[in-house]
Short mmCIF file of C-alpha atoms in Angstrom, two decimals:
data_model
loop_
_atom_site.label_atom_id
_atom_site.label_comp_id
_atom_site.label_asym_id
_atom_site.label_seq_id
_atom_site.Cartn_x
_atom_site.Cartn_y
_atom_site.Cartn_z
CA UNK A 284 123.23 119.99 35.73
CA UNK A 285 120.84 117.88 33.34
CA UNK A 286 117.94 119.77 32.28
CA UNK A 287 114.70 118.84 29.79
CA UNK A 288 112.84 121.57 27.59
CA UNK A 289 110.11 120.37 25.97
CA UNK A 290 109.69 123.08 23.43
CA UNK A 291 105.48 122.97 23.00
CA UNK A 292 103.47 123.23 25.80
CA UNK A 293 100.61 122.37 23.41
CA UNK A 294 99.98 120.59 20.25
CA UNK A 295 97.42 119.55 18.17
CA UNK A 296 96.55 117.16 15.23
CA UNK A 297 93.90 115.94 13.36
CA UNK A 298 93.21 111.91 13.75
CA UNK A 299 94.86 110.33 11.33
CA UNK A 300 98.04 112.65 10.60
CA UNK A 301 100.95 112.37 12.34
CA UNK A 302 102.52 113.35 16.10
CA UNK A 303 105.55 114.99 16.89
CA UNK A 304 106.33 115.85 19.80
CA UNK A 305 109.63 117.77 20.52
CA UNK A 306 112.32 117.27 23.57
CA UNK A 307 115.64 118.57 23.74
CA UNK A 308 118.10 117.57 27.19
CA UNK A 309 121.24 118.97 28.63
CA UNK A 310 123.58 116.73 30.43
CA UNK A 311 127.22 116.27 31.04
CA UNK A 312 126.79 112.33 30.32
CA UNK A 313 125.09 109.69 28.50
CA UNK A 314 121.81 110.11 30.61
CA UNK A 315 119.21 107.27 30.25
CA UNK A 316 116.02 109.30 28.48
CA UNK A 317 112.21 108.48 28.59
CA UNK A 318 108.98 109.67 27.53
CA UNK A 319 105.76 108.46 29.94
CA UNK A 320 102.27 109.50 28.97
CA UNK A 321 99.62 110.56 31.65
CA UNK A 322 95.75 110.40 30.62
CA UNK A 323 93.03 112.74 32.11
CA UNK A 324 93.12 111.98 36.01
CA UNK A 325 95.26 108.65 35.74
CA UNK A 326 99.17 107.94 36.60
CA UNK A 327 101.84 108.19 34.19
CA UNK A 328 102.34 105.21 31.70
CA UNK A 329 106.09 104.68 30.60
CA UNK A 330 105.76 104.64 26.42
CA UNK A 331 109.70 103.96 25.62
CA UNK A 332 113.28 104.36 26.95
CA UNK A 333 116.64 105.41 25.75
CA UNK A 334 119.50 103.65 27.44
CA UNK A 335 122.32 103.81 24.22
CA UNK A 336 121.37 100.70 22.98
CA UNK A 337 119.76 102.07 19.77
CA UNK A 338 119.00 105.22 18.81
CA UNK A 339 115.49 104.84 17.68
CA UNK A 340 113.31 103.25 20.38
CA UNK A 341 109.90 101.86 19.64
CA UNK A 342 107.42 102.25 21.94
CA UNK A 343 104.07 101.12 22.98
CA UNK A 344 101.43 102.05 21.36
CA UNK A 345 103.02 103.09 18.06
CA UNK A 346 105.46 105.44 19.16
CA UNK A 347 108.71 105.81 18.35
CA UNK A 348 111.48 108.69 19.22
CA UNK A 349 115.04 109.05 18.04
CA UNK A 350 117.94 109.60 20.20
CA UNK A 351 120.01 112.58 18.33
CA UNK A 352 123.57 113.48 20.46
CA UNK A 353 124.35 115.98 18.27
CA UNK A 354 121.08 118.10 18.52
CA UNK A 355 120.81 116.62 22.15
CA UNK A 356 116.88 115.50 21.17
CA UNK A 357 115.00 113.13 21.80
CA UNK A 358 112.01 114.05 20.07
CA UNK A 359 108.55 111.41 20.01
CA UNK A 360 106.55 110.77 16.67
CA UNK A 361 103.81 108.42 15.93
CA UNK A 362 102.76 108.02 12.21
CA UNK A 363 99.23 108.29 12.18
CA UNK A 364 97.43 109.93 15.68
CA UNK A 365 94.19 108.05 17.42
CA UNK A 366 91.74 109.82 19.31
CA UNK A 367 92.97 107.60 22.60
CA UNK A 368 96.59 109.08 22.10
CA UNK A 369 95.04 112.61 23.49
CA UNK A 370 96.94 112.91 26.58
CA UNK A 371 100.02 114.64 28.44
CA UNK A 372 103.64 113.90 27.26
CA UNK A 373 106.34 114.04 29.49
CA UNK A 374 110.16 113.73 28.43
CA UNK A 375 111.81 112.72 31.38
CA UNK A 376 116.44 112.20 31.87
CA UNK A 377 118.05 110.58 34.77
CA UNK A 378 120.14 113.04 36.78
CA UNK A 379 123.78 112.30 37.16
CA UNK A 380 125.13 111.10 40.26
CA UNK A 381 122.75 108.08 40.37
CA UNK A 382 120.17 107.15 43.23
CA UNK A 383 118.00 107.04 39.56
CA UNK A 384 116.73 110.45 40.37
CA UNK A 385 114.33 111.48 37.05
CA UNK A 386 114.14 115.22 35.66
CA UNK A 387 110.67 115.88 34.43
CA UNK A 388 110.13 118.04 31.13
CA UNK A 389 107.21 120.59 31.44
CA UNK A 390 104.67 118.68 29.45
CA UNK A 391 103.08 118.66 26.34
CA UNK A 392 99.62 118.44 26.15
CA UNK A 393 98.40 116.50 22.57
CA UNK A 394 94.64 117.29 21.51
CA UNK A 395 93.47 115.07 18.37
CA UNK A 396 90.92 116.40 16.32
CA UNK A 397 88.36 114.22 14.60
CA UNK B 95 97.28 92.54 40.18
CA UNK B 96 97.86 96.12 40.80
CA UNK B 97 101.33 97.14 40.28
CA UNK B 98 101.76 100.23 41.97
CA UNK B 99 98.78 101.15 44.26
CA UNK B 100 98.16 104.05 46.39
CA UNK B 101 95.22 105.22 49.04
CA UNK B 102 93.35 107.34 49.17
CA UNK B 103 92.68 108.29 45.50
CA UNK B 104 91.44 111.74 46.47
CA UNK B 105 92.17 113.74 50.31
CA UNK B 106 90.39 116.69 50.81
CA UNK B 107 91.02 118.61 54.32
CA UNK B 108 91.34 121.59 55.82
CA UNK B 109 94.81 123.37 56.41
CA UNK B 110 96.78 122.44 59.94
CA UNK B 111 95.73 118.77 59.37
CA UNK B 112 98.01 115.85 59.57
CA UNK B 113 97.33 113.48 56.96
CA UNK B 114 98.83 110.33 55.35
CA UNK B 115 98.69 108.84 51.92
CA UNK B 116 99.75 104.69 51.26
CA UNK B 117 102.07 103.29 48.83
CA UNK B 118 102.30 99.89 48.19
CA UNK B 119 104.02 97.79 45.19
CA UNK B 120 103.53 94.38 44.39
CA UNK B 121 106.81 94.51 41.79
CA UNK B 122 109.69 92.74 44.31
CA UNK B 123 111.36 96.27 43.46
CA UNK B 124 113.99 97.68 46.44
CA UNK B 125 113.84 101.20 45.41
CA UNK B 126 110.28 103.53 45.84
CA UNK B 127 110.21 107.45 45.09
CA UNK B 128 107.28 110.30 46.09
CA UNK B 129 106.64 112.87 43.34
CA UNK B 130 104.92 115.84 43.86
CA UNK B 131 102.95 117.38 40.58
CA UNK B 132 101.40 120.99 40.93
CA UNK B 133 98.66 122.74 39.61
CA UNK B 134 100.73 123.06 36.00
CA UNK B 135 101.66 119.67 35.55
CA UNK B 136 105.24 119.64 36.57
CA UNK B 137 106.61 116.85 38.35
CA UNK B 138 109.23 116.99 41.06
CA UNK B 139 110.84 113.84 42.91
CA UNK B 140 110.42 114.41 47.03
CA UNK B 141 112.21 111.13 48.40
CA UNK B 142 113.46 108.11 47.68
CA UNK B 143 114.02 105.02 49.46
CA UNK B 144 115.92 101.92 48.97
CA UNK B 145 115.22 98.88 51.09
CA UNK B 146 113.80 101.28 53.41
CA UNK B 147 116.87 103.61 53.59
CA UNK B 148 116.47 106.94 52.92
CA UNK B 149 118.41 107.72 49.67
CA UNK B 150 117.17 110.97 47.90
CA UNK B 151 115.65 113.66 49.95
CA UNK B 152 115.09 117.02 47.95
CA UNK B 153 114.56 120.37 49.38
CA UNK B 154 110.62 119.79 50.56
CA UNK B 155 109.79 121.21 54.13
CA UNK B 156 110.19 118.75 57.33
CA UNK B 157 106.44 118.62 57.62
CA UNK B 158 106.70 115.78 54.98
CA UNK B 159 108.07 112.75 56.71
CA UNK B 160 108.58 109.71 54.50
CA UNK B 161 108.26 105.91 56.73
CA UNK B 162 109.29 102.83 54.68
CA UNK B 163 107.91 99.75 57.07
CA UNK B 164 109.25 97.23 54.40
CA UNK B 165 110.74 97.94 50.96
CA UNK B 166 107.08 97.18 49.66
CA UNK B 167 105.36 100.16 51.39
CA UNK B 168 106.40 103.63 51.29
CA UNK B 169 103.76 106.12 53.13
CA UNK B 170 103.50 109.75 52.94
CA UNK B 171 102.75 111.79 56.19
CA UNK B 172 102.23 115.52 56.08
CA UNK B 173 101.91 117.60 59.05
CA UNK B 174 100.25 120.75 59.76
CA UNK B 175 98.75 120.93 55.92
CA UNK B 176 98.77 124.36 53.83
CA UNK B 177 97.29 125.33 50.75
CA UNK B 178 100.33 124.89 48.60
CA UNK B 179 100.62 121.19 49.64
CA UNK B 180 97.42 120.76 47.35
CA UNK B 181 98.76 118.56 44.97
CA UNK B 182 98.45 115.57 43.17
CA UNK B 183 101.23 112.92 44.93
CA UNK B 184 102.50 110.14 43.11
CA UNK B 185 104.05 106.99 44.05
CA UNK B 186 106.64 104.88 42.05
CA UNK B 187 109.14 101.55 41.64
CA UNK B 188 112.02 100.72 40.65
CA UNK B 189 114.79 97.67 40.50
CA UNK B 190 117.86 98.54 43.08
CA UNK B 191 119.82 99.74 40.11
CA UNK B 192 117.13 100.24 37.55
CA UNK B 193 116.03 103.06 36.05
CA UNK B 194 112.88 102.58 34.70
CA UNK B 195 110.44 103.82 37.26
CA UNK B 196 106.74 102.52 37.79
CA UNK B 197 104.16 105.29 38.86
CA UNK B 198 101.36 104.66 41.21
CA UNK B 199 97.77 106.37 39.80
CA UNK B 200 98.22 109.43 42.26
CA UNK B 201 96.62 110.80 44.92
CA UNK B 202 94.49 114.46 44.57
CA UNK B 203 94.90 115.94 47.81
CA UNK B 204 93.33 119.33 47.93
CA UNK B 205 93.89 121.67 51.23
CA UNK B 206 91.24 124.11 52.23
#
């Protein structure tokens, strides 16, 4: 069965220095990955997708994460963190058998610090 | 221009109510989901519909009842409400096929 661990609950980072945020999946095939970010009291925004075309997607916004089969990670980074960027991560796989059914990480809650 | 829109923002009512929430998308998309998200964040599909055909149906108690009128709308109705249906619900798109998946801004409903 596919599976997401998203292996901080919390981090935090002073403006300016960068994010990384870490996600490792299980899954007995090439599962499509994403990360979507979810602001205080709003819906979730999709930031980027993995669907084997590349293995470093760019997102909005800045962010980036690299698709690593080998570690089975797909771990999200930005260079330089904005207040704005203060928000929930979530690292999300399809589940096989299609019907596009998506398998929600825990979260990761990012604080940046002035 | 509203992608994904959902009503009401915020439910509050007391347990043994019946209640509905509205989903609407304006995308042309053939496929709509529910999500449930508890009190720590996690996220967990309900249903899923396909031009108004029940597709994905997890384990979530037969008080929920999911009615697609057209693959546009997909509405929410819970029965007999309890205080661990206090929640925030979220609605979301996607192409017949697709897999990226368009979320609605949610819907607090709080049971007391």
């Amino acid at each position: 069965a596919q599976s997401v661990t998203q292996l901080d609950s919390h981090v935090s980072v002073s403006e300016g220095t960068p994010v990384l945020l870490r996600c490792n999946y299980s899954s007995s095939y090439s599962p499509s990955l994403f990360w979507y970010v979810q602001h205080p009291n709003k819906g979730l925004q999709l930031l980027l997708k993995y669907t084997s075309a590349a293995t470093l997607v760019k997102g909005i916004n800045g962010f980036e994460a690299e698709f690593k089969k080998s570690e089975t990670s797909f771990h999200l980074t930005k260079p330089s963190a904005h207040m704005s960027d203060a928000a929930e991560y979530f690292c999300v796989v399809t589940a096989f058998g299609g019907y596009n059914k998506l398998i929600f990480g825990a979260g990761t809650r990012l604080a940046v610090h002035p | 221009d509203t992608a994904v829109s959902q009503t009401p923002k915020y439910l509050v009512t007391q347990m043994g109510n019946d209640k509905s929430i509205k989903c609407e998308q304006n995308l042309g998309h053939d496929t709509m989901y529910w999500y449930k998200q508890d009190s720590k964040k996690f996220l967990k599909i309900m249903f899923s519909y396909n031009n108004k055909e029940l597709i994905i149906n997890e384990t979530v108690p037969n008080r929920f009842s999911p009615k697609s009128p057209d693959k546009a709308h997909l509405n929410l109705h819970i029965n007999s409400l309890e205080l661990g249906d206090s929640a925030v619900y979220f609605c979301a798109s996607s192409r017949a096929g697709g897999d990226t998946q368009y979320f609605g801004p949610g819907t607090r409903l709080t049971v007391l």
